[in-house]
Amino acid sequence: MRSLKLAALIAASWFVIPTHAQQLSGESSILPEASYIDSEVTVEQVLGYPMGTKITSPADMSRYFEALKQAYPKQVKLLEYGKSWEGRTLYYAVISSEKNMADFDGFMQGMQALADPRKTDSDDAEQLIDELPGSIWLSYGVHGNEISSPEAAMMTAYHLLHDQREQTQQWLDNTMVFIDPLQNPDGRARFVDRYYMSVGLEHSGDRRSAEHNEPWPNGRTNHYLFDMNRDWIALTQPEISGQIDALLKYYPLVFVDLHEMSGDSTYYFTPEARPYNPLITEAQRETLNWIGKNNGQWFDEKGFDYFTREIFDAFYPGYGASWPLYQGSVAMTYEMASARGHLFEREDGDVLTYADGVQQHFIASISTIQTVSERREALLQKFWEYRKSAVEAGEDSDVRSIILPAKDDPAAARKLASLLVEQGADVQQAEEAFDVCGTDYEAGAYIIDMAQPAHRMIRTLMDKQVDMADDFLAEQEQRRNNNLPDQIYDVTGWSLPLMFNVDSHQCDDLPGVATASVEEGRIEPGKVINPDAKVAFLVRWGDMNAGRFLTAALQEGLEVRQSELAFTHESAGDFPSGSLILTRADNEGGLQAKLQALAKASGATIEGVDSSWMTAGPNFGSHNVSKLEAPNIAIAWDEPVSAYNAGHTRFVIERQMGYPVTAIRTMQLLRSDLDGLDVLILPEGRYADVLNDKAVEKIKQWVSDGGVLLTLGSASAWAVEAGVLNTKLERKVPEEGVTKPEDETKVDGKVIESREQFLTEIKPHGADPDWVPGALLNAEVDTDHWLSAGVKPQVISIYNGNDVFTPIDINQGRNIAWFADADNMLASGFLWDDIAQQLPYKPLLMWQPTGNGMVISFTQEPTYRAYMDGLNTLLMNALFLAPAKAQ
Ligand SMILES: [Zn+2]
């Protein structure tokens, strides 16, 4: 009996499973009706354990796909689309019949032609629809701790290459199957390493066990702790921008993003929940139904539970499962209950296994391949119609063109133009001045002709408002009346021009002006004007080009001064407050060459001047001009910090501003002194759980000694509660006329005259404001302060959650930015009426001098998803100018 090999013994000890749960012993056990040819590339032969019995590491997954390619070179391609931050290769497999694969390039060209009705006529399209295979893109494992889907990717690939039955062969004859087996290898590696480290003699299904509780940061996110399933509009992470590049080569007709959800649930597939994004068409919704219905048949046959429609909407376009919809494909999310390990004891008493997840994701994968195969022609036809209707929609639209003047913030305009190009839009740049729709534009303005196949993609990224249906909103109000959570899954405002705070004009006409096509490239190389200047070089402050220049110059060891006030130079003209000054006298040796290199990399325009004479404002030697030092910036890391906000903030400073940040674990903040730190960032977090009175005193003392404490979002609420920031948090405004004495059990009687009054009477008293799922709000800026140097008088912030602060008293500090008045506050998205009344004039950014140092508090997250670019100058002032103002 005990004659098992050692390897099998180890596998067995890691796989103790109650008999009622799904057990796997390789590929054949997952789909017993399949008829697999003998193969040397089963998971067991390549990796040493049967399919579905171990959570495969990213490295082993690569080995497995490599083995499939070696074994079936005529049917499998492996193509790279980038590297993760930790250096892992990002790749996808293409699997189809030998015949289809032999003409892979022809397939790609065919889809490109079908995608552009401006270049392809109906006859050619008809022929393409007749001949092209269908196509599907299956994306697995974007959340690294949602573990079963990547294993199902291996199973799906194995199945397609080994099942001899007629049906599977037909699928391959009809379909190009793209498999992205692992969108987030860094997150999965983090999960897998930690998981097997925490396993004992037997696997535990107990949700309290170490196996089932990941340490900070969990495996969901990538290296910079992004939820990459929100990154599909701003493309900040290589895992998503690379995938989008690949998708735009082939326009796969169907895209599926496979996830996991709570282990107590079942399986979710399309059709999706409300609210619907109005830019998704009826024809697309019909396809989603076809796919869901076919999945339902498979799940019924296998006896798997599932649900549809109740959760998971595609309103926000930044999900993997929504972005392809705006290109004319259909896209959807699948969600499997997660065992989050080998075993999970459900609340209903059943044991869910890893193998259950692998099997159900596999069945959903092949069921969807079947739908694409069987509906090949209809799907191609619909794709063509969609792309044609997109061009027509642009021709007939009031928004015939969109123009970015690129004047007030060229860095942001350039980045926005590039982001559109990266997402499949045609963007032109004017080569000379022009006027259209009553406005004059200079050469260099970006022009988007809206009569193009990516029309709806552009609209959803650029429109200031996308409305949810009235009856859906009424339903949400009703739920709020009944103290139920709303059904809005994510943010309701995401307009890129608003988030970048850059001008964008919609026009019902198309300008007639010579243009050049814009290529990808988020930074336009800058230049040095008058490089032989005798006295100094100046950089206008207020955009990311200048910010990147500053961080690079400080790291190069250049001497940089910054003017707190605006000035007018006798020959170079006007410079806003915050502008940078590098004098020849301060910087000897090789300055010119260094500046040329910095201008090119940062995008900054550097202007040389031959005198220091000003016609207005401070001269270089003024006390309003400070010398900047390279600050030592630290960020709180680890529990109880929000991993997202910590990661986003570190990413924005390191990768967008180009400056290193020291991550310090919160426990270290308790144990160590803070000497030598210039700026300490506290991202969102529940600091009261960890920072005791002694730690609070230490932080206060450090601030008083000259430190800059920067608190973000809920960390600012902690700062109030800990007595570090001298203002207050607000409860909800009480309903008018409603009073309920707290200490009395009997009150005077009252007549309730209407149902409306009744609903008012039962509203909670003394409660916090209601939660807002994420809207974009206008905020006004006090431009008369160094912390707002170079910043426009109005900025736009995300508002997420329900923190409302009272404005700080003027003897305690300054309100640097506050939410605009009620008529002008909402920039995009949705707000409940009562919080819309309460928020105007409440602070977004406060500054409080304390001893020699200061506290700077954003009441929301300026680094939210690293796409609130319009707040970057305020943030740079807090990071790089504030230390020069502290003593
Ligand atoms: Zn997920």
Short mmCIF file of N, CA, C and O and ligand atoms in Angstrom, two decimals, residues 142-143 146 220 229 259-260 335, ligand 1:
data_model
loop_
_atom_site.label_atom_id
_atom_site.label_comp_id
_atom_site.label_asym_id
_atom_site.label_seq_id
_atom_site.Cartn_x
_atom_site.Cartn_y
_atom_site.Cartn_z
N VAL A 142 -6.36 38.46 -13.58
CA VAL A 142 -5.93 39.85 -13.41
C VAL A 142 -5.75 40.17 -11.93
O VAL A 142 -4.94 41.00 -11.56
N HIS A 143 -6.53 39.49 -11.11
CA HIS A 143 -6.36 39.62 -9.66
C HIS A 143 -5.60 38.39 -9.17
O HIS A 143 -6.10 37.26 -9.26
N GLU A 146 -7.02 35.57 -7.14
CA GLU A 146 -8.18 34.85 -7.67
C GLU A 146 -7.60 33.73 -8.52
O GLU A 146 -7.33 33.87 -9.70
N ARG A 220 -3.98 40.39 -4.79
CA ARG A 220 -4.92 40.92 -5.79
C ARG A 220 -4.23 41.86 -6.78
O ARG A 220 -4.49 41.84 -7.97
N ASN A 229 -7.92 45.93 -12.83
CA ASN A 229 -9.25 45.89 -13.44
C ASN A 229 -9.98 47.23 -13.29
O ASN A 229 -11.20 47.28 -13.38
N HIS A 259 -12.59 35.92 -13.22
CA HIS A 259 -12.26 36.31 -11.84
C HIS A 259 -12.73 35.27 -10.83
O HIS A 259 -13.33 34.27 -11.19
N GLU A 260 -12.47 35.62 -9.57
CA GLU A 260 -13.10 34.90 -8.46
C GLU A 260 -13.76 35.91 -7.52
O GLU A 260 -13.33 37.05 -7.44
N GLU A 335 -17.23 35.21 -12.86
CA GLU A 335 -16.78 35.21 -11.47
C GLU A 335 -17.10 33.86 -10.85
O GLU A 335 -18.24 33.43 -10.85
ZN ZN B 1 -11.36 39.84 -9.67
#
